[in-house]
Coordinates of C-alpha atoms and ligand atoms in Angstrom, one line a residue:
M1 CA 49.9 -43.8 -50.4
A2 CA 51.9 -47.0 -50.4
R3 CA 53.0 -46.6 -46.8
L4 CA 49.7 -45.7 -45.5
R5 CA 48.3 -48.9 -47.2
T6 CA 51.0 -51.1 -45.8
R7 CA 50.4 -49.7 -42.4
H8 CA 46.7 -50.1 -42.8
I9 CA 46.9 -53.7 -43.7
A10 CA 49.2 -54.3 -40.8
L11 CA 46.7 -52.8 -38.4
C12 CA 43.9 -54.7 -40.1
A13 CA 46.0 -57.9 -39.6
I14 CA 46.3 -57.2 -35.8
I15 CA 42.6 -56.5 -35.4
V16 CA 41.5 -59.4 -37.4
L17 CA 43.7 -61.6 -35.4
G18 CA 42.4 -60.0 -32.3
I19 CA 38.8 -60.8 -33.3
F20 CA 39.8 -64.3 -34.1
F21 CA 41.5 -64.7 -30.7
F22 CA 38.7 -63.1 -28.8
L23 CA 35.7 -64.5 -30.5
P24 CA 34.2 -68.1 -30.1
R25 CA 35.1 -70.1 -33.3
E26 CA 31.7 -70.0 -34.9
Y27 CA 32.0 -66.2 -35.2
A28 CA 35.7 -66.0 -36.0
S29 CA 35.4 -68.1 -39.2
S30 CA 33.1 -67.0 -42.0
Y31 CA 29.6 -68.0 -41.3
R32 CA 29.0 -71.6 -41.7
P33 CA 25.4 -73.0 -41.3
H34 CA 24.5 -74.0 -37.9
F35 CA 22.6 -77.0 -39.4
S36 CA 23.4 -79.8 -41.8
Y37 CA 21.3 -80.8 -44.7
G38 CA 19.7 -83.6 -42.6
T39 CA 18.4 -81.4 -39.7
S40 CA 15.3 -79.6 -39.8
H41 CA 15.1 -76.1 -41.3
R42 CA 13.5 -74.8 -38.1
T43 CA 16.6 -75.4 -36.3
G44 CA 18.4 -73.5 -39.0
T45 CA 16.0 -70.6 -38.7
F46 CA 16.6 -70.3 -35.1
A47 CA 20.3 -70.4 -35.3
L48 CA 20.6 -68.1 -38.2
A49 CA 18.3 -65.4 -36.7
R50 CA 20.3 -65.6 -33.3
Y51 CA 23.5 -65.2 -35.2
M52 CA 22.5 -62.4 -37.4
N53 CA 21.3 -60.2 -34.5
D54 CA 24.2 -61.0 -32.4
R55 CA 26.2 -57.7 -31.7
S56 CA 27.9 -58.7 -28.6
H57 CA 31.3 -59.2 -30.1
S58 CA 31.6 -55.9 -31.9
P59 CA 35.2 -54.7 -31.5
A60 CA 36.2 -51.2 -30.2
I61 CA 37.0 -49.2 -33.3
A62 CA 37.4 -45.4 -33.0
A63 CA 36.5 -43.1 -36.1
K64 CA 39.1 -40.7 -37.2
N65 CA 37.5 -37.4 -37.9
S66 CA 37.6 -36.2 -41.4
S67 CA 39.9 -33.2 -42.3
F68 CA 37.0 -31.0 -42.5
D69 CA 34.0 -30.9 -40.1
W70 CA 31.0 -30.6 -42.3
S71 CA 28.8 -29.8 -39.3
S72 CA 30.9 -26.4 -38.9
V73 CA 29.8 -24.9 -42.2
R74 CA 28.2 -21.4 -41.7
F75 CA 25.1 -21.4 -44.0
T76 CA 24.3 -18.3 -46.0
H77 CA 21.0 -19.9 -46.6
P78 CA 20.1 -22.1 -43.7
P79 CA 17.3 -24.6 -44.6
P80 CA 14.1 -24.4 -42.4
L81 CA 14.0 -26.8 -39.4
E82 CA 10.5 -27.5 -39.8
P83 CA 8.7 -29.9 -40.1
T84 CA 9.9 -32.0 -37.3
L85 CA 10.0 -35.8 -37.5
P86 CA 6.6 -37.4 -37.4
P87 CA 5.8 -39.6 -34.4
P88 CA 6.9 -43.3 -34.6
V89 CA 4.5 -45.5 -36.5
A90 CA 2.2 -47.3 -34.2
R91 CA 1.0 -50.1 -36.6
R92 CA 2.0 -51.3 -39.9
P93 CA 0.2 -53.8 -42.4
R94 CA 1.9 -57.1 -42.5
I95 CA 4.1 -57.3 -45.6
Q96 CA 5.8 -60.9 -45.7
Y97 CA 4.0 -64.0 -46.3
H98 CA 3.6 -66.2 -43.3
F99 CA 6.3 -68.7 -44.1
E100 CA 6.3 -72.3 -42.9
P101 CA 9.7 -74.1 -42.7
D102 CA 10.6 -75.9 -45.8
H103 CA 10.7 -79.8 -46.0
A104 CA 14.2 -81.0 -45.3
N105 CA 15.0 -81.8 -48.9
I106 CA 13.8 -78.4 -50.2
A107 CA 15.7 -76.7 -47.5
A108 CA 18.9 -78.5 -48.5
I109 CA 18.5 -77.3 -52.1
Q110 CA 18.1 -73.7 -51.1
E111 CA 21.1 -74.1 -48.6
R112 CA 23.3 -75.2 -51.6
R113 CA 22.0 -72.2 -53.7
R114 CA 22.7 -69.8 -50.8
L115 CA 26.2 -71.0 -50.5
E116 CA 26.9 -70.7 -54.2
V117 CA 25.8 -67.1 -54.3
K118 CA 28.0 -66.6 -51.3
R119 CA 31.0 -68.2 -53.0
V120 CA 30.6 -65.8 -56.0
F121 CA 30.5 -62.9 -53.6
Q122 CA 33.6 -64.1 -51.7
K123 CA 35.5 -64.2 -55.0
S124 CA 34.5 -60.5 -55.9
W125 CA 35.2 -59.5 -52.3
A126 CA 38.6 -61.1 -52.1
S127 CA 39.8 -59.5 -55.4
Y128 CA 38.5 -56.1 -54.3
R129 CA 40.3 -56.5 -51.1
A130 CA 43.6 -57.7 -52.7
K131 CA 43.5 -55.3 -55.7
A132 CA 41.4 -52.3 -55.1
W133 CA 41.2 -51.9 -51.3
M134 CA 39.8 -48.5 -50.4
K135 CA 39.3 -47.6 -54.2
D136 CA 35.8 -46.9 -55.4
A137 CA 35.6 -49.9 -57.9
L138 CA 37.7 -53.0 -59.0
K139 CA 38.2 -53.5 -62.7
P140 CA 37.4 -57.2 -62.9
I141 CA 39.4 -58.1 -65.9
S142 CA 42.7 -56.2 -65.5
G143 CA 42.7 -56.3 -61.7
E144 CA 43.2 -52.4 -61.8
Y145 CA 41.0 -49.8 -60.0
V146 CA 39.0 -46.8 -60.7
D147 CA 37.8 -43.8 -58.4
Q148 CA 34.7 -42.4 -59.9
F149 CA 32.7 -41.5 -56.7
S150 CA 35.1 -39.1 -54.9
G151 CA 37.5 -41.8 -53.7
W152 CA 35.8 -42.8 -50.6
A153 CA 36.0 -46.5 -51.2
A154 CA 32.4 -46.7 -52.7
T155 CA 32.6 -50.6 -53.3
L156 CA 33.7 -51.1 -49.7
V157 CA 31.0 -48.9 -48.1
D158 CA 28.4 -50.3 -50.5
S159 CA 29.3 -54.0 -49.6
L160 CA 29.2 -53.6 -45.7
D161 CA 25.7 -54.8 -45.1
T162 CA 26.1 -57.7 -47.5
L163 CA 29.1 -58.8 -45.5
W164 CA 27.1 -58.8 -42.5
M165 CA 24.1 -60.6 -43.9
M166 CA 26.5 -63.3 -45.3
G167 CA 27.9 -63.8 -41.9
M168 CA 31.3 -62.6 -42.9
R169 CA 31.9 -61.1 -39.5
D170 CA 35.8 -60.8 -39.7
E171 CA 35.6 -59.2 -43.2
F172 CA 32.9 -56.9 -42.0
Y173 CA 34.9 -55.6 -39.1
E174 CA 38.0 -55.3 -41.2
A175 CA 36.0 -53.1 -43.5
V176 CA 34.5 -50.9 -40.6
E177 CA 38.2 -50.4 -39.5
A178 CA 38.7 -49.0 -43.0
V179 CA 35.5 -47.0 -42.9
A180 CA 36.8 -45.2 -39.6
T181 CA 39.7 -43.7 -41.6
I182 CA 37.7 -42.4 -44.7
D183 CA 38.3 -38.7 -45.2
F184 CA 35.1 -37.0 -46.2
G185 CA 37.0 -33.6 -46.2
K186 CA 38.8 -34.5 -49.3
S187 CA 37.5 -35.6 -52.7
T188 CA 39.2 -36.8 -55.9
A189 CA 36.8 -34.8 -58.0
A190 CA 36.0 -31.1 -57.6
T191 CA 32.3 -31.8 -57.5
V192 CA 30.4 -34.4 -55.6
N193 CA 27.4 -36.1 -57.1
T194 CA 24.5 -35.7 -54.6
F195 CA 22.5 -38.8 -55.8
E196 CA 25.3 -41.3 -55.7
T197 CA 26.7 -40.0 -52.5
C198 CA 23.4 -40.3 -50.9
I199 CA 22.3 -43.7 -52.1
R200 CA 25.8 -45.5 -51.9
Y201 CA 27.7 -43.9 -49.1
L202 CA 25.0 -42.5 -46.8
G203 CA 22.6 -45.4 -47.5
G204 CA 25.5 -48.1 -47.0
L205 CA 26.7 -46.5 -43.8
I206 CA 23.2 -46.2 -42.3
A207 CA 22.3 -49.8 -43.1
A208 CA 25.6 -51.2 -41.8
Y209 CA 24.8 -49.2 -38.6
D210 CA 21.2 -50.4 -38.4
L211 CA 22.4 -54.1 -38.6
S212 CA 25.5 -54.0 -36.6
G213 CA 24.9 -51.0 -34.1
H214 CA 28.6 -50.1 -34.5
A215 CA 28.9 -46.4 -33.4
V216 CA 31.7 -45.7 -36.0
L217 CA 29.2 -46.2 -38.9
L218 CA 26.8 -43.7 -37.5
Q219 CA 29.6 -41.2 -36.9
K220 CA 30.7 -41.6 -40.5
A221 CA 27.1 -41.5 -41.7
V222 CA 26.5 -38.1 -40.0
E223 CA 29.7 -36.7 -41.7
V224 CA 28.4 -37.7 -45.1
G225 CA 24.9 -36.5 -44.1
D226 CA 26.3 -33.1 -43.1
L227 CA 28.2 -32.9 -46.4
L228 CA 25.1 -33.6 -48.3
Y229 CA 23.1 -31.2 -46.1
A230 CA 25.5 -28.5 -47.1
G231 CA 24.2 -29.1 -50.7
F232 CA 20.9 -27.4 -49.5
N233 CA 22.7 -24.1 -48.8
T234 CA 21.0 -22.5 -51.7
E235 CA 18.7 -19.4 -52.2
N236 CA 15.6 -21.5 -52.8
G237 CA 16.3 -24.3 -50.4
M238 CA 16.5 -26.9 -53.2
P239 CA 19.5 -29.2 -53.2
V240 CA 22.2 -29.0 -55.9
D241 CA 22.8 -32.1 -58.1
F242 CA 26.5 -31.6 -57.9
I243 CA 28.2 -30.2 -54.8
H244 CA 31.1 -27.9 -55.6
F245 CA 33.3 -29.3 -52.9
E246 CA 35.5 -26.4 -51.7
T247 CA 32.6 -23.8 -52.4
A248 CA 30.3 -25.8 -50.1
K249 CA 32.9 -25.5 -47.2
E250 CA 32.8 -21.7 -47.5
G251 CA 29.2 -21.7 -46.7
T252 CA 28.6 -18.8 -49.1
G253 CA 26.0 -20.6 -51.0
L254 CA 25.7 -22.8 -54.1
Q255 CA 23.8 -22.4 -57.5
V256 CA 21.0 -24.8 -58.1
E257 CA 21.1 -26.3 -61.6
S258 CA 18.4 -25.2 -64.1
Q259 CA 17.8 -28.8 -65.3
V260 CA 18.2 -32.2 -63.6
V261 CA 16.7 -35.7 -64.0
S262 CA 13.8 -35.9 -61.5
A263 CA 15.3 -39.0 -59.6
S264 CA 18.2 -36.7 -58.3
P265 CA 16.2 -34.4 -56.0
G266 CA 13.7 -37.2 -55.5
T267 CA 16.0 -39.8 -54.0
I268 CA 17.0 -38.3 -50.7
T269 CA 14.0 -38.8 -48.5
L270 CA 14.7 -42.3 -47.1
E271 CA 18.4 -41.7 -46.2
F272 CA 17.7 -38.2 -44.7
S273 CA 14.6 -39.2 -42.8
R274 CA 16.4 -42.3 -41.3
L275 CA 19.4 -40.2 -40.3
S276 CA 17.0 -37.9 -38.5
Q277 CA 15.4 -40.7 -36.8
L278 CA 18.9 -42.2 -35.7
T279 CA 20.3 -38.8 -34.6
G280 CA 17.1 -37.3 -33.2
N281 CA 17.9 -34.2 -35.2
S282 CA 15.1 -33.4 -37.5
K283 CA 17.2 -31.0 -39.8
Y284 CA 17.7 -33.6 -42.5
Y285 CA 14.1 -34.5 -42.5
A286 CA 12.9 -30.8 -42.7
A287 CA 15.3 -30.1 -45.6
V288 CA 14.1 -32.9 -47.8
S289 CA 10.5 -32.5 -46.8
Q290 CA 10.6 -29.1 -48.5
V291 CA 11.7 -30.7 -51.8
M292 CA 9.1 -33.4 -51.7
D293 CA 6.4 -30.7 -50.9
L294 CA 7.3 -29.2 -54.3
F295 CA 6.6 -32.5 -56.0
Y296 CA 3.4 -33.0 -53.9
Q297 CA 2.0 -29.6 -54.9
N298 CA 2.5 -30.1 -58.5
Q299 CA 1.6 -33.8 -59.0
N300 CA -1.8 -32.9 -60.6
A301 CA -0.5 -30.0 -62.7
T302 CA 1.9 -32.0 -65.1
R303 CA 0.9 -33.1 -68.5
L304 CA 0.3 -36.6 -67.2
P305 CA -1.3 -35.9 -63.8
G306 CA 0.0 -38.3 -61.1
M307 CA 3.5 -38.3 -62.6
W308 CA 6.3 -35.8 -63.2
P309 CA 8.5 -35.4 -66.2
M310 CA 11.9 -37.0 -66.6
T311 CA 13.7 -33.6 -66.4
V312 CA 12.8 -30.9 -63.9
S313 CA 14.2 -27.4 -63.0
M314 CA 15.2 -27.1 -59.4
S315 CA 16.4 -23.5 -59.9
K316 CA 12.9 -22.4 -61.1
K317 CA 11.2 -24.9 -58.8
D318 CA 9.4 -26.2 -62.0
V319 CA 8.5 -29.8 -62.0
V320 CA 5.8 -29.6 -64.6
F321 CA 7.2 -28.4 -67.9
G322 CA 8.6 -31.7 -69.6
Y323 CA 6.5 -34.1 -71.8
Q324 CA 8.5 -37.4 -71.3
F325 CA 7.3 -39.8 -68.6
T326 CA 8.8 -43.1 -67.4
I327 CA 9.4 -45.0 -64.3
G328 CA 12.7 -46.2 -65.9
G329 CA 16.1 -44.4 -65.8
N330 CA 16.2 -40.7 -64.9
A331 CA 13.0 -40.9 -62.9
D332 CA 12.9 -44.4 -61.3
S333 CA 13.7 -43.9 -57.7
L334 CA 11.7 -40.6 -57.4
Y335 CA 8.7 -43.0 -57.5
E336 CA 10.3 -45.9 -55.5
Y337 CA 10.8 -43.6 -52.6
L338 CA 7.2 -42.6 -52.2
P339 CA 5.7 -45.9 -50.9
K340 CA 9.0 -46.6 -49.1
A341 CA 8.9 -43.2 -47.3
H342 CA 5.4 -44.0 -46.3
A343 CA 6.7 -47.5 -44.9
L344 CA 9.5 -45.7 -42.9
L345 CA 7.4 -42.6 -41.7
G346 CA 3.8 -43.5 -41.7
S347 CA 1.0 -41.1 -42.4
A348 CA 0.3 -39.7 -38.9
D349 CA 1.0 -36.0 -39.6
A350 CA 0.7 -33.3 -42.2
S351 CA 4.3 -33.7 -43.3
S352 CA 4.4 -37.4 -43.8
V353 CA 0.9 -38.1 -45.2
K354 CA 1.9 -36.6 -48.6
Y355 CA 4.0 -39.8 -49.3
E356 CA 1.0 -42.1 -49.2
I357 CA -1.1 -39.7 -51.3
M358 CA 1.6 -39.3 -53.9
S359 CA 2.1 -43.1 -54.0
R360 CA -1.4 -44.0 -54.8
F361 CA -1.8 -41.2 -57.4
F362 CA 1.4 -42.2 -59.3
M363 CA 0.6 -46.0 -59.1
D364 CA -2.8 -45.4 -60.7
T365 CA -1.3 -43.2 -63.3
A366 CA 1.4 -45.7 -64.2
M367 CA -1.0 -48.7 -64.5
E368 CA -3.2 -46.6 -66.7
S369 CA -0.6 -44.9 -69.0
L370 CA 2.7 -46.9 -68.9
F371 CA 2.2 -50.6 -68.4
F372 CA 1.3 -52.8 -71.3
R373 CA 0.8 -56.4 -72.2
P374 CA 3.2 -57.4 -74.9
M375 CA 2.3 -59.7 -77.8
I376 CA 4.4 -62.8 -77.5
P377 CA 4.5 -66.2 -79.0
G378 CA 3.2 -68.1 -75.8
N379 CA 0.7 -65.5 -74.9
E380 CA 1.8 -65.4 -71.3
D381 CA 0.0 -63.0 -69.0
I382 CA 2.8 -60.5 -68.3
L383 CA 3.2 -56.8 -68.1
I384 CA 6.0 -54.5 -69.3
S385 CA 6.6 -50.8 -68.2
G386 CA 7.0 -48.5 -71.3
N387 CA 7.6 -44.8 -71.8
C388 CA 4.9 -42.2 -72.4
D389 CA 5.3 -38.9 -74.3
V390 CA 2.5 -36.4 -74.0
L391 CA 2.3 -34.3 -77.0
Q392 CA -0.3 -31.8 -78.3
D393 CA -2.4 -34.6 -79.7
G394 CA -2.4 -36.6 -76.5
A395 CA -0.3 -39.3 -74.7
H396 CA 1.7 -41.9 -76.7
L397 CA 2.8 -45.0 -75.2
D398 CA 6.2 -46.2 -76.6
P399 CA 6.7 -50.0 -76.0
E400 CA 10.4 -49.4 -75.0
S401 CA 11.7 -50.7 -71.7
E402 CA 14.9 -51.2 -69.9
H403 CA 16.5 -53.2 -67.2
L404 CA 16.2 -50.2 -64.8
S405 CA 12.5 -50.3 -65.1
C406 CA 12.3 -53.9 -63.6
F407 CA 12.2 -52.6 -60.0
I408 CA 8.6 -51.6 -60.5
G409 CA 7.1 -55.0 -60.1
G410 CA 8.6 -55.4 -56.6
L411 CA 7.5 -51.8 -55.7
F412 CA 3.9 -52.4 -56.9
A413 CA 3.8 -55.6 -54.8
L414 CA 5.0 -53.7 -51.8
G415 CA 2.4 -50.9 -52.5
G416 CA -0.2 -53.7 -52.7
R417 CA 0.6 -54.7 -49.0
L418 CA 1.2 -51.2 -47.7
F419 CA -2.1 -50.0 -49.2
S420 CA -4.1 -53.2 -49.0
N421 CA -4.7 -53.1 -52.7
D422 CA -4.8 -56.5 -54.5
E423 CA -4.7 -54.8 -57.9
Y424 CA -1.3 -53.3 -57.2
L425 CA -0.1 -56.6 -56.1
D426 CA -1.4 -58.5 -59.0
V427 CA 0.1 -55.9 -61.4
G428 CA 3.4 -56.1 -59.5
A429 CA 3.5 -59.9 -60.0
K430 CA 2.9 -59.6 -63.6
L431 CA 5.6 -56.9 -64.0
A432 CA 8.1 -59.0 -62.2
R433 CA 7.2 -62.0 -64.4
G434 CA 7.6 -59.6 -67.5
C435 CA 11.2 -59.1 -66.6
A436 CA 11.8 -62.8 -65.8
Y437 CA 10.2 -63.5 -69.3
A438 CA 12.8 -61.2 -71.0
Y439 CA 15.6 -62.9 -69.0
K440 CA 14.7 -66.4 -70.2
S441 CA 14.0 -65.3 -73.8
F442 CA 17.6 -64.5 -74.6
P443 CA 20.3 -67.1 -75.3
T444 CA 22.4 -65.9 -72.4
G445 CA 19.4 -66.2 -70.0
I446 CA 19.8 -62.5 -69.3
M447 CA 17.7 -59.5 -70.6
P448 CA 19.3 -56.5 -72.4
E449 CA 19.8 -53.1 -70.9
R450 CA 17.2 -51.5 -73.4
Y451 CA 14.7 -53.1 -75.7
N452 CA 11.3 -52.9 -77.6
M453 CA 8.4 -55.1 -77.7
V454 CA 4.9 -54.9 -79.3
I455 CA 1.8 -53.6 -77.5
C456 CA -1.2 -56.0 -77.7
P457 CA -3.8 -54.0 -79.8
G458 CA -7.0 -52.7 -78.1
E459 CA -8.1 -49.7 -76.1
N460 CA -6.7 -51.1 -72.8
H461 CA -2.9 -51.6 -72.8
R462 CA -3.3 -54.3 -70.3
Q463 CA -5.6 -56.3 -72.5
G464 CA -4.3 -59.6 -73.9
C465 CA -4.0 -60.9 -77.4
S466 CA -2.8 -63.8 -79.3
W467 CA 0.4 -64.0 -81.2
N468 CA 0.0 -62.7 -84.8
E469 CA 3.1 -63.0 -86.9
T470 CA 1.9 -60.5 -89.5
A471 CA 1.3 -57.8 -87.0
F472 CA 4.8 -58.5 -85.4
A473 CA 6.5 -58.4 -88.8
A474 CA 4.8 -55.1 -89.4
E475 CA 6.0 -53.5 -86.1
A476 CA 9.5 -54.9 -86.6
A477 CA 9.8 -53.4 -90.0
N478 CA 9.2 -50.0 -88.5
R479 CA 12.3 -50.4 -86.2
P480 CA 15.7 -49.7 -87.8
E481 CA 17.4 -51.7 -85.1
Y482 CA 15.5 -54.8 -85.7
K483 CA 17.5 -58.0 -86.3
E484 CA 16.1 -61.4 -87.3
E485 CA 18.2 -63.2 -84.8
L486 CA 16.4 -61.4 -81.8
P487 CA 14.0 -63.7 -79.8
K488 CA 10.5 -63.6 -81.1
G489 CA 8.4 -60.9 -79.4
F490 CA 11.4 -58.4 -79.3
T491 CA 11.6 -55.8 -82.1
T492 CA 15.0 -54.4 -80.8
A493 CA 17.7 -54.9 -78.2
K494 CA 18.6 -51.2 -78.5
D495 CA 21.4 -51.7 -75.9
P496 CA 22.2 -55.2 -75.8
R497 CA 24.5 -55.1 -72.7
Y498 CA 24.1 -56.4 -69.3
I499 CA 26.0 -54.3 -66.7
L500 CA 25.4 -56.4 -63.6
R501 CA 22.2 -54.7 -62.7
P502 CA 20.0 -55.8 -59.9
E503 CA 16.4 -54.5 -60.7
A504 CA 15.0 -57.9 -62.0
I505 CA 16.1 -59.9 -59.2
E506 CA 15.1 -57.3 -56.7
S507 CA 11.5 -57.5 -57.8
I508 CA 11.7 -61.5 -57.8
F509 CA 13.0 -61.3 -54.3
I510 CA 10.2 -59.0 -53.1
L511 CA 7.5 -61.1 -54.8
W512 CA 9.0 -64.2 -53.2
R513 CA 8.9 -62.7 -49.7
I514 CA 5.5 -61.3 -50.2
T515 CA 3.6 -64.0 -51.8
G516 CA 5.6 -67.2 -50.7
D517 CA 5.2 -68.6 -54.1
A518 CA 8.1 -70.9 -54.5
S519 CA 8.2 -70.5 -58.3
Y520 CA 9.9 -67.1 -57.7
R521 CA 12.8 -68.9 -56.0
E522 CA 13.1 -71.2 -59.0
T523 CA 13.3 -68.2 -61.3
A524 CA 15.8 -66.6 -59.1
W525 CA 18.0 -69.7 -59.4
E526 CA 17.8 -69.7 -63.2
M527 CA 18.7 -66.1 -63.3
F528 CA 21.6 -66.4 -60.9
Q529 CA 23.2 -69.3 -62.9
A530 CA 22.9 -67.3 -66.1
V531 CA 24.3 -64.1 -64.6
A532 CA 27.2 -66.0 -62.8
K533 CA 28.2 -67.9 -65.8
A534 CA 28.1 -65.1 -68.4
T535 CA 29.9 -62.3 -66.3
D536 CA 32.5 -64.5 -64.6
T537 CA 36.1 -63.3 -65.0
K538 CA 39.5 -64.0 -63.5
Y539 CA 39.0 -61.8 -60.5
A540 CA 35.3 -61.2 -60.2
N541 CA 32.4 -60.4 -62.5
A542 CA 32.2 -57.9 -65.5
A543 CA 29.6 -56.3 -67.6
I544 CA 28.9 -58.2 -70.9
M545 CA 28.4 -56.4 -74.3
D546 CA 25.7 -58.6 -75.9
V547 CA 23.2 -60.8 -74.1
N548 CA 21.9 -62.0 -77.5
A549 CA 25.3 -63.5 -78.4
A550 CA 26.6 -66.8 -77.3
G551 CA 28.4 -66.4 -74.1
G552 CA 27.4 -62.8 -73.9
G553 CA 30.0 -61.5 -76.4
A554 CA 32.9 -59.4 -75.2
K555 CA 33.2 -58.3 -71.6
E556 CA 33.9 -54.8 -70.3
D557 CA 36.6 -54.2 -67.7
Y558 CA 34.0 -52.7 -65.2
M559 CA 32.2 -53.8 -62.2
E560 CA 29.8 -51.4 -60.5
S561 CA 29.7 -51.4 -56.8
F562 CA 26.1 -52.4 -56.9
W563 CA 27.1 -55.8 -58.1
M564 CA 28.0 -56.7 -54.4
A565 CA 25.7 -54.1 -52.8
E566 CA 22.6 -55.2 -54.7
T567 CA 22.6 -57.9 -57.2
L568 CA 24.3 -60.6 -55.2
K569 CA 22.5 -59.5 -52.0
Y570 CA 19.2 -60.0 -53.6
F571 CA 20.2 -63.3 -55.1
Y572 CA 21.5 -64.4 -51.6
L573 CA 18.3 -63.3 -49.9
C574 CA 16.1 -65.4 -52.2
F575 CA 17.7 -68.6 -50.8
A576 CA 18.5 -67.4 -47.2
D577 CA 16.2 -67.7 -44.4
T578 CA 13.1 -65.6 -44.9
D579 CA 13.6 -64.0 -41.4
L580 CA 16.8 -62.5 -42.7
I581 CA 16.0 -58.8 -43.5
S582 CA 12.3 -59.4 -43.2
L583 CA 10.3 -56.9 -45.1
D584 CA 8.3 -56.3 -41.9
D585 CA 11.4 -55.0 -40.1
F586 CA 13.2 -53.2 -43.0
V587 CA 12.7 -51.0 -45.9
L588 CA 15.5 -51.1 -48.5
N589 CA 16.9 -48.0 -50.2
T590 CA 17.5 -47.8 -54.0
E591 CA 20.9 -49.4 -53.6
A592 CA 19.5 -52.3 -51.6
H593 CA 20.6 -50.9 -48.2
P594 CA 18.1 -52.0 -45.4
F595 CA 17.0 -49.3 -43.1
R596 CA 15.3 -50.5 -39.9
L597 CA 11.6 -49.7 -39.4
S598 CA 11.5 -48.1 -36.0
K599 CA 8.6 -49.5 -33.8
I600 CA 7.0 -48.0 -30.8
Ligands
LIG701 C1 35.7 -35.0 -34.0 O1 34.6 -34.3 -34.4 C2 33.6 -34.1 -33.5 C3 32.4 -33.6 -34.1 O2 32.7 -32.4 -34.7 C4 34.1 -33.3 -32.2 O3 33.2 -33.2 -31.3 C5 35.4 -34.1 -31.7 O4 36.0 -33.2 -30.7 C6 36.4 -34.3 -32.8 N1 37.5 -35.1 -32.3 C7 38.7 -34.9 -32.6 C8 39.7 -35.8 -31.9 O5 39.0 -33.9 -33.2
LIG702 C1 -6.7 -33.4 -60.3 O1 -7.3 -32.4 -61.0 C2 -8.4 -32.6 -61.5 C3 -9.0 -31.5 -62.4 O2 -8.9 -30.4 -61.7 C4 -9.5 -33.1 -60.5 O3 -10.7 -33.5 -61.1 C5 -8.8 -34.3 -59.8 O4 -9.7 -34.8 -58.7 C6 -7.4 -34.0 -59.3 N1 -7.0 -35.3 -58.7 C7 -6.2 -35.4 -57.5 C8 -5.8 -36.7 -57.2 O5 -6.0 -34.4 -56.8
LIG703 C1 -3.0 -60.2 -87.8 O1 -2.5 -58.9 -87.9 C2 -2.8 -58.4 -89.2 C3 -2.0 -57.1 -89.4 O2 -2.3 -56.2 -88.3 C4 -4.4 -58.2 -89.4 O3 -4.7 -57.8 -90.7 C5 -4.9 -59.7 -89.2 O4 -6.4 -59.6 -89.2 C6 -4.4 -60.2 -87.9 N1 -4.9 -61.7 -87.7 C7 -5.7 -62.1 -86.8 C8 -6.0 -63.6 -86.9 O5 -6.0 -61.3 -86.0

């Protein structure tokens, strides 16, 4: 290992030096803005857009084949090769607001903020590079590392597109050089997690390819895609949740699990569809289309028609038996991928139109049954997404929410634009502001991982109410986890940690790009300062144990790869040029990896 690593660094050094020598100065150094605070923003826009799209200095890097060729697996149960990819989308509705250039003084403020986010990213990246290179994750307090995603350099692959967006071109190509050597024929664990491999590795590689056009990235994406495709080698054509690595190579077939969380089989559509678009091979699209047909056919047959339970059985092809419904953890990206699949694929043929139909149905159900207006001291008009249990005596809305649910505001806003529905957009804005409200309520300026509030009384959950101390005290008394030192309006902080999650800033970013309302950018800056301050460590940033304690309490020696892949990327994009990753050109997967929307 040590020798390989040394050699690797030497090789990288040569390549980096080569790039430095070969490229004009502006590309060789990390990105510096092409305009100073005094010049107009329009100049900056032009220079930035030109720089971001420039692929002409891409160095020649050859991929090393993995030790096992996943395209050579001989399937006992080959998945069907139909339907084929739908035709390219002819017309899409406009998603982003028509931005005018900022005044010079405003532009200067945003530019300082953008550079501050980049500075925080650079610190994390430099430590990963120095202490955990090619490992899955850096431990940000001890400077050690951990391999929890098969040992294929999860943080490195997950960070590729952020490096590109931040204009860190030499670091980007150094990382591409490393990607070229990843061996997807070996895994540090006997089983491979389908979901995580799909969103972090496959998603990361596809996005880095869509931005840079570097062939190595597509080659490696196909290797991971074929590895995941081997997970569909099952009797009923449904994918396994965990791929038994060595069994999968044999091709004899895998056993589908009897119970999985619904997000697992539901979060493959974007990656597989984009891989089919990029390779011209419909097999990935066809395989995942079968899975989504199962959800489609049963959407109206569950206990809460329009949504699916948190747990499903893929071995029995039963997606209706459960009674717990949420758009939070365990189910989240199943819903996220429906409007996004529509954005990527359109609705022109029989196999793609289901994404639009499922989107509208679930959004209407979620508005009706999951979202509520909380009773809070200032009576702000916000919405929170809760959980719904459907028992014999009907549906029960539990006003418990979590950080993971915070993506839903952005998704509703996106749905509002995609489906020309102002109610979705309005509800999306209130949901995004709900999470921002939770952030600013706690002393660290960050919301907890999981918490409870109080539903405004009345028939309609989205109806408002005035603060009522007696009613709040009665609800709080019913919660064993209630503590008096909680901010008013919150009856618990059941899990008071913040583990560097992105969902709240994700929604703020999307609302900013869709509405052009500058208050979202101010919210983003407040959130960024709070997060950067509370999570800072010697090497990078760490999860904190208590958002309700001064300074965030103790820290945990862990930094998820989504910190650099998602959280810092979304913060950065709030202050960067609005043409950078325009929502009219890209759709982002659930790990914030942008996939290019192909156009005719
Ligand atoms: C690498 O794999 C590809 C695809 O299986 C194959 O066509 C190619 O010949 C391999 N290259 C080497 C050097 O083995
Ligand atoms: C769902 O089923 C009910 C009752 O059969 C029907 O009235 C309704 O139109 C269906 N909704 C959708 C969206 O298919
Ligand atoms: C406040 O809540 C209590 C308990 O639910 C209720 O009895 C009272 O009428 C409410 N007060 C107002 C002003 O609505």
